[in-house]
XYZ file of N, CA and C in Angstrom:
543
model
N 3.903 -20.796 -2.756
C 4.151 -19.584 -2.002
C 5.545 -19.051 -2.287
N 6.505 -19.932 -2.473
C 7.876 -19.506 -2.743
C 8.012 -18.784 -4.065
N 7.319 -19.286 -5.091
C 7.371 -18.636 -6.404
C 6.697 -17.273 -6.337
N 5.578 -17.186 -5.636
C 4.892 -15.899 -5.491
C 5.781 -14.880 -4.794
N 6.396 -15.272 -3.703
C 7.249 -14.353 -2.959
C 8.465 -13.949 -3.787
N 9.074 -14.909 -4.455
C 10.229 -14.595 -5.299
C 9.843 -13.634 -6.410
N 8.715 -13.898 -7.065
C 8.246 -13.012 -8.127
C 7.909 -11.632 -7.608
N 7.298 -11.572 -6.427
C 6.933 -10.296 -5.825
C 8.171 -9.460 -5.516
N 9.149 -10.081 -4.862
C 10.368 -9.358 -4.487
C 11.149 -8.938 -5.730
N 11.283 -9.838 -6.690
C 12.038 -9.515 -7.907
C 11.366 -8.389 -8.694
N 10.063 -8.471 -8.868
C 9.355 -7.443 -9.637
C 9.410 -6.092 -8.940
N 9.172 -6.082 -7.655
C 9.203 -4.832 -6.899
C 10.597 -4.215 -6.938
N 11.595 -5.013 -6.708
C 12.977 -4.516 -6.678
C 13.388 -3.939 -8.029
N 13.136 -4.657 -9.103
C 13.571 -4.167 -10.409
C 12.838 -2.887 -10.798
N 11.555 -2.803 -10.504
C 10.816 -1.586 -10.855
C 11.219 -0.401 -9.993
N 11.554 -0.641 -8.749
C 12.039 0.452 -7.898
C 13.401 0.935 -8.396
N 14.257 0.017 -8.810
C 15.588 0.409 -9.278
C 15.542 1.271 -10.543
N 14.556 1.043 -11.399
C 14.462 1.835 -12.631
C 13.454 2.982 -12.507
N 12.944 3.224 -11.308
C 11.986 4.309 -11.117
C 12.518 5.666 -11.588
N 13.779 6.012 -11.345
C 14.247 7.297 -11.870
C 14.076 7.421 -13.387
N 14.291 6.342 -14.117
C 14.057 6.366 -15.568
C 12.583 6.570 -15.879
N 11.726 5.966 -15.081
C 10.287 6.122 -15.274
C 9.854 7.567 -15.034
N 10.421 8.195 -14.021
C 10.110 9.597 -13.735
C 10.505 10.474 -14.920
N 11.691 10.248 -15.463
C 12.157 11.027 -16.614
C 11.297 10.720 -17.845
N 10.968 9.453 -18.064
C 10.119 9.076 -19.197
C 8.765 9.766 -19.108
N 8.198 9.802 -17.909
C 6.907 10.455 -17.721
C 7.019 11.943 -18.048
N 8.106 12.582 -17.636
C 8.304 13.999 -17.957
C 8.445 14.188 -19.468
N 9.153 13.271 -20.118
C 9.303 13.360 -21.574
C 7.951 13.218 -22.272
N 7.104 12.349 -21.760
C 5.805 12.106 -22.378
C 4.807 13.223 -22.096
N 4.997 13.964 -21.031
C 4.056 15.026 -20.679
C 4.597 16.407 -21.004
N 5.875 16.514 -21.330
C 6.475 17.797 -21.697
C 6.449 17.977 -23.198
N 6.847 19.143 -23.622
C 6.837 19.390 -25.060
C 8.231 19.171 -25.635
N 8.372 18.087 -26.358
C 9.592 17.758 -27.095
C 10.857 17.789 -26.244
N 10.782 17.161 -25.120
C 11.948 17.101 -24.244
C 12.762 15.851 -24.557
N 14.070 16.017 -24.690
C 14.960 14.880 -24.820
C 15.272 14.328 -23.436
N 16.012 13.243 -23.399
C 16.312 12.568 -22.139
C 16.996 13.495 -21.130
N 18.063 14.133 -21.536
C 18.816 14.967 -20.600
C 18.034 16.226 -20.216
N 17.316 16.791 -21.168
C 16.513 17.984 -20.872
C 15.402 17.629 -19.896
N 14.772 16.472 -20.105
C 13.709 16.030 -19.198
C 14.263 15.768 -17.798
N 15.420 15.125 -17.723
C 16.039 14.869 -16.414
C 16.371 16.193 -15.727
N 16.874 17.158 -16.490
C 17.159 18.476 -15.936
C 15.904 19.177 -15.460
N 14.802 19.023 -16.213
C 13.530 19.636 -15.824
C 12.997 19.011 -14.540
N 13.142 17.702 -14.410
C 12.715 17.029 -13.178
C 13.519 17.575 -12.004
N 14.816 17.659 -12.161
C 15.680 18.154 -11.088
C 15.398 19.624 -10.777
N 15.100 20.415 -11.796
C 14.809 21.838 -11.575
C 13.562 22.033 -10.716
N 12.633 21.097 -10.787
C 11.403 21.175 -9.995
C 11.589 20.696 -8.559
N 12.757 20.144 -8.268
C 12.990 19.547 -6.950
C 13.120 20.607 -5.877
N 12.426 20.406 -4.763
C 12.601 21.332 -3.644
C 13.879 21.001 -2.875
N 14.283 21.894 -2.034
C 15.411 21.631 -1.154
C 16.754 21.865 -1.811
N 17.802 21.345 -1.129
C 19.163 21.528 -1.614
C 19.953 20.233 -1.487
N 21.063 20.204 -2.167
C 21.993 19.092 -2.063
C 21.428 17.779 -2.555
N 21.922 16.713 -1.956
C 21.518 15.363 -2.382
C 20.031 15.102 -2.177
N 19.415 15.802 -1.209
C 17.986 15.617 -0.960
C 17.173 15.889 -2.225
N 17.659 16.793 -3.068
C 16.949 17.119 -4.308
C 16.815 15.903 -5.214
N 17.740 14.981 -5.152
C 17.692 13.789 -6.017
C 16.492 12.897 -5.708
N 15.895 13.078 -4.531
C 14.719 12.263 -4.185
C 13.555 12.521 -5.139
N 13.611 13.606 -5.887
C 12.565 13.892 -6.873
C 12.500 12.788 -7.939
N 13.608 12.098 -8.143
C 13.630 10.998 -9.113
C 12.974 9.728 -8.567
N 12.501 9.789 -7.328
C 11.806 8.648 -6.724
C 10.322 8.930 -6.523
N 9.789 9.927 -7.222
C 8.353 10.214 -7.109
C 7.559 8.976 -7.495
N 6.625 8.622 -6.650
C 5.819 7.437 -6.923
C 6.427 6.157 -6.386
N 7.404 6.269 -5.511
C 8.073 5.072 -4.974
C 7.114 4.132 -4.238
N 6.297 4.612 -3.294
C 5.426 3.656 -2.582
C 4.479 2.875 -3.502
N 3.733 3.536 -4.404
C 2.858 2.730 -5.260
C 3.617 1.829 -6.228
N 4.814 2.239 -6.624
C 5.623 1.377 -7.497
C 6.045 0.120 -6.751
N 6.577 0.292 -5.559
C 7.050 -0.855 -4.774
C 5.910 -1.802 -4.443
N 4.797 -1.257 -3.954
C 3.656 -2.104 -3.576
C 2.998 -2.713 -4.809
N 2.796 -1.884 -5.838
C 2.115 -2.361 -7.045
C 2.828 -3.509 -7.711
N 4.134 -3.374 -7.862
C 4.872 -4.442 -8.537
C 5.143 -5.628 -7.625
N 5.087 -5.431 -6.318
C 5.136 -6.560 -5.398
C 3.885 -7.424 -5.614
N 2.724 -6.778 -5.642
C 1.462 -7.499 -5.875
C 1.435 -8.123 -7.270
N 1.846 -7.338 -8.247
C 1.816 -7.809 -9.637
C 2.755 -8.998 -9.831
N 3.962 -8.907 -9.332
C 4.929 -9.995 -9.495
C 4.503 -11.262 -8.781
N 3.948 -11.109 -7.586
C 3.466 -12.283 -6.856
C 2.323 -12.973 -7.574
N 1.385 -12.161 -8.066
C 0.231 -12.736 -8.779
C 0.643 -13.349 -10.111
N 1.540 -12.670 -10.824
C 1.953 -13.169 -12.141
C 2.705 -14.489 -12.026
N 3.775 -14.496 -11.263
C 4.622 -15.683 -11.219
C 4.007 -16.802 -10.384
N 3.483 -16.462 -9.219
C 2.833 -17.480 -8.392
C 1.553 -17.991 -9.020
N 0.780 -17.072 -9.583
C -0.462 -17.467 -10.245
C -0.209 -18.370 -11.434
N 0.790 -18.034 -12.216
C 1.131 -18.861 -13.385
C 1.483 -20.281 -12.964
N 2.351 -20.408 -11.986
C 2.755 -21.751 -11.553
C 1.570 -22.542 -10.997
N 0.751 -21.896 -10.185
C -0.406 -22.593 -9.599
C -1.410 -22.997 -10.677
N -1.723 -22.083 -11.585
C -2.679 -22.388 -12.648
C -2.147 -23.457 -13.597
N -0.875 -23.391 -13.907
C -0.264 -24.384 -14.792
C -0.338 -25.774 -14.163
N 0.039 -25.877 -12.900
C 0.010 -27.181 -12.228
C -1.419 -27.720 -12.116
N -2.365 -26.833 -11.816
C -3.769 -27.250 -11.735
C -4.274 -27.704 -13.103
N -3.901 -26.991 -14.163
C -4.303 -27.379 -15.527
C -3.752 -28.752 -15.877
N -2.474 -28.958 -15.583
C -1.862 -30.244 -15.883
C -2.537 -31.370 -15.097
N -2.853 -31.130 -13.844
C -3.508 -32.152 -13.020
C -4.878 -32.504 -13.592
N -5.627 -31.500 -14.021
C -6.964 -31.757 -14.591
C -6.856 -32.484 -15.935
N -5.865 -32.107 -16.712
C -5.663 -32.791 -17.996
C -5.282 -34.252 -17.781
N -4.402 -34.524 -16.817
C -4.021 -35.910 -16.506
C -5.238 -36.717 -16.059
N -6.063 -36.093 -15.218
C -7.254 -36.787 -14.716
C -8.250 -37.055 -15.838
N -8.310 -36.154 -16.805
C -9.282 -36.303 -17.895
C -8.810 -37.239 -18.996
N -7.493 -37.289 -19.233
C -7.046 -38.088 -20.375
C -5.645 -38.613 -20.287
N -5.054 -38.566 -19.130
C -3.728 -39.138 -18.944
C -2.607 -38.267 -19.496
N -1.445 -38.890 -19.565
C -0.241 -38.175 -19.985
C -0.293 -37.740 -21.444
N -0.938 -38.530 -22.286
C -1.019 -38.172 -23.715
C -1.782 -36.866 -23.894
N -2.920 -36.718 -23.249
C -3.700 -35.477 -23.343
C -2.914 -34.313 -22.738
N -2.259 -34.565 -21.636
C -1.460 -33.518 -20.990
C -0.361 -33.035 -21.926
N 0.304 -33.966 -22.584
C 1.373 -33.606 -23.518
C 0.828 -32.807 -24.693
N -0.297 -33.250 -25.252
C -0.881 -32.551 -26.410
C -1.372 -31.145 -26.056
N -1.838 -30.979 -24.848
C -2.422 -29.694 -24.431
C -1.476 -28.838 -23.590
N -0.230 -29.267 -23.493
C 0.713 -28.558 -22.627
C 0.857 -27.085 -23.002
N 1.144 -26.795 -24.265
C 1.353 -25.406 -24.671
C 0.097 -24.550 -24.479
N -1.078 -24.992 -24.937
C -2.272 -24.170 -24.692
C -2.555 -23.970 -23.198
N -2.324 -24.996 -22.395
C -2.552 -24.862 -20.946
C -1.588 -23.857 -20.336
N -0.349 -23.894 -20.769
C 0.634 -22.939 -20.256
C 0.313 -21.514 -20.701
N -0.076 -21.350 -21.953
C -0.426 -20.017 -22.455
C -1.649 -19.459 -21.724
N -2.661 -20.297 -21.523
C -3.859 -19.852 -20.809
C -3.536 -19.519 -19.350
N -2.676 -20.300 -18.740
C -2.275 -20.035 -17.351
C -1.540 -18.705 -17.248
N -0.649 -18.456 -18.176
C 0.097 -17.189 -18.180
C -0.852 -16.010 -18.410
N -1.792 -16.163 -19.333
C -2.739 -15.078 -19.622
C -3.616 -14.775 -18.413
N -4.130 -15.797 -17.786
C -5.003 -15.592 -16.623
C -4.238 -14.983 -15.453
N -3.033 -15.474 -15.222
C -2.229 -14.935 -14.118
C -1.888 -13.470 -14.369
N -1.516 -13.141 -15.595
C -1.181 -11.744 -15.895
C -2.400 -10.849 -15.813
N -3.552 -11.333 -16.222
C -4.749 -10.501 -16.128
C -5.055 -10.180 -14.666
N -4.954 -11.170 -13.798
C -5.160 -10.927 -12.369
C -4.099 -9.960 -11.838
N -2.863 -10.138 -12.262
C -1.775 -9.261 -11.830
C -2.001 -7.828 -12.295
N -2.504 -7.674 -13.505
C -2.761 -6.346 -14.057
C -3.890 -5.648 -13.311
N -4.907 -6.396 -12.926
C -6.003 -5.816 -12.138
C -5.485 -5.326 -10.784
N -4.547 -6.037 -10.199
C -3.944 -5.598 -8.931
C -3.045 -4.379 -9.126
N -2.335 -4.340 -10.229
C -1.368 -3.276 -10.482
C -2.014 -1.959 -10.917
N -3.071 -2.019 -11.697
C -3.630 -0.824 -12.336
C -3.878 0.355 -11.385
N -4.529 0.159 -10.241
C -4.759 1.313 -9.362
C -3.458 1.948 -8.858
N -2.459 1.138 -8.658
C -1.190 1.659 -8.161
C -0.399 2.365 -9.264
N -0.606 1.953 -10.508
C -0.006 2.672 -11.635
C -0.645 4.052 -11.781
N -1.971 4.118 -11.637
C -2.659 5.412 -11.680
C -2.128 6.299 -10.562
N -2.017 5.742 -9.388
C -1.511 6.487 -8.238
C -0.085 6.977 -8.487
N 0.764 6.116 -9.006
C 2.149 6.499 -9.301
C 2.199 7.657 -10.288
N 1.415 7.552 -11.358
C 1.423 8.616 -12.364
C 0.916 9.934 -11.801
N -0.099 9.876 -10.955
C -0.596 11.110 -10.329
C 0.495 11.747 -9.484
N 1.205 10.923 -8.756
C 2.253 11.452 -7.882
C 3.424 12.015 -8.689
N 3.634 11.487 -9.889
C 4.719 11.974 -10.733
C 4.332 13.238 -11.506
N 3.040 13.428 -11.768
C 2.635 14.534 -12.636
C 1.855 15.634 -11.929
N 1.425 15.398 -10.714
C 0.592 16.361 -9.993
C 1.266 16.704 -8.662
N 1.715 17.946 -8.549
C 2.431 18.368 -7.340
C 1.573 18.217 -6.093
N 0.262 18.474 -6.214
C -0.624 18.339 -5.051
C -0.701 16.882 -4.613
N -0.764 15.965 -5.571
C -0.802 14.531 -5.242
C 0.499 14.105 -4.576
N 1.619 14.581 -5.110
C 2.921 14.237 -4.518
C 3.013 14.765 -3.086
N 2.490 15.968 -2.862
C 2.530 16.553 -1.515
C 1.620 15.808 -0.541
N 0.489 15.301 -1.035
C -0.438 14.556 -0.171
C 0.143 13.218 0.251
N 0.947 12.608 -0.591
C 1.462 11.277 -0.314
C 0.551 10.215 -0.915
N 1.022 8.993 -0.937
C 0.331 7.905 -1.627
C -1.031 7.582 -1.018
N -1.082 7.389 0.274
C -2.342 6.964 0.906
C -3.429 8.025 0.749
N -3.073 9.264 1.016
C -4.072 10.330 0.908
C -4.475 10.588 -0.538
N -3.550 10.422 -1.478
C -3.896 10.591 -2.890
C -4.820 9.470 -3.342
N -4.578 8.268 -2.867
C -5.467 7.148 -3.189
C -6.881 7.429 -2.688
N -6.997 7.909 -1.473
C -8.312 8.272 -0.925
C -8.938 9.425 -1.709
N -8.136 10.402 -2.064
C -8.621 11.554 -2.821
C -9.209 11.115 -4.171
N -8.485 10.289 -4.892
C -8.959 9.795 -6.182
C -10.258 9.020 -5.994
N -10.285 8.121 -5.023
C -11.469 7.290 -4.775
C -12.690 8.132 -4.437
N -12.511 9.122 -3.580
C -13.636 9.961 -3.141
C -14.108 10.921 -4.219
N -13.186 11.553 -4.936
C -13.545 12.628 -5.857
C -13.791 12.159 -7.288
N -13.216 11.017 -7.660
C -13.372 10.539 -9.035
C -14.042 9.174 -9.114
N -14.167 8.509 -8.000
C -14.753 7.180 -7.965
C -13.703 6.102 -8.159
N -14.067 4.892 -7.769
C -13.125 3.773 -7.869
C -12.746 3.456 -9.306
N -13.639 3.743 -10.238
C -13.341 3.488 -11.650
C -12.124 4.252 -12.142
N -11.856 5.416 -11.550
C -10.691 6.213 -11.944
C -9.388 5.472 -11.686
N -9.411 4.561 -10.739
C -8.204 3.792 -10.429
C -7.912 2.723 -11.480
N -8.865 2.498 -12.363
C -8.678 1.485 -13.404
C -8.615 2.095 -14.796
N -8.396 3.414 -14.869
C -8.202 4.044 -16.172
C -6.974 3.418 -16.812
N -7.108 3.035 -18.039
C -5.978 2.442 -18.743
C -5.829 0.954 -18.542
N -6.762 0.322 -17.828
C -6.642 -1.124 -17.587
C -6.597 -1.914 -18.899
N -7.482 -1.597 -19.820
C -7.528 -2.360 -21.078
C -6.217 -2.254 -21.856
N -5.674 -1.052 -22.084
C -4.403 -1.004 -22.820
C -3.245 -1.669 -22.076
N -3.231 -1.539 -20.755
C -2.168 -2.205 -19.991
C -2.284 -3.715 -20.176
N -3.498 -4.234 -20.070
C -3.705 -5.677 -20.243
C -3.358 -6.112 -21.663
N -3.727 -5.291 -22.638
C -3.429 -5.638 -24.042
C -1.924 -5.674 -24.302
N -1.171 -4.927 -23.529
C 0.287 -4.951 -23.653
C 0.870 -6.100 -22.833
N 0.414 -6.229 -21.592
C 1.040 -7.149 -20.650
C 0.698 -8.629 -20.879
N -0.540 -8.923 -21.231
C -0.932 -10.335 -21.352
C -0.130 -11.048 -22.442
N -0.057 -10.520 -23.672
C 0.752 -11.226 -24.681
C 2.237 -11.275 -24.308
N 2.733 -10.195 -23.709
C 4.128 -10.161 -23.294
C 4.412 -11.270 -22.272
N 3.542 -11.398 -21.285
C 3.735 -12.408 -20.248
C 3.593 -13.812 -20.818
N 2.649 -13.991 -21.717
C 2.489 -15.304 -22.348
C 3.777 -15.714 -23.050
N 4.383 -14.788 -23.768
C 5.621 -15.144 -24.470
C 6.800 -15.261 -23.506
N 6.829 -14.413 -22.492
C 7.948 -14.453 -21.539
C 7.947 -15.740 -20.714
N 6.790 -16.164 -20.252
C 6.736 -17.319 -19.362
C 6.662 -18.649 -20.099
N 6.239 -18.637 -21.355
C 5.985 -19.903 -22.028
C 6.947 -20.174 -23.188
N 7.142 -19.205 -24.022
C 7.877 -19.455 -25.277
C 9.361 -19.499 -25.048
């Protein structure tokens, strides 16, 4: 439980801290040939209100980012540790320390892959939600909960998993190397 909570808090915190960069990156990817500063200026130009309140535009998608990466970090780090320990216990029971030693790397890699896949399944709907809130003014105005309901009702639950395969194809090998190698 401690590893899950630590992973959840660390993942959520780091992703929230870099959310302004994510907002600008999303604008760069959806705009036509925008550089970093031009994209940041375009994001700010779209901001309602005045003064420092306008800077909140760089936090579009904050709720799904915080919740999504809390779930993802808890599942990834806690899941990895639990699966790894369970794998080692089963290997010891099946063939002792020698088998455990020989199979250590494959068991760790499989544990990391399985934990990340579960984490990615938890994260995917919240990533879709975050992107909608960053790119669709109506979604941003509705807020996270209502946008989640809107997507589910009007597009079906499958819409919340758009991009799951590419995210998993990126995240699983990355996590395997990050946690094991």
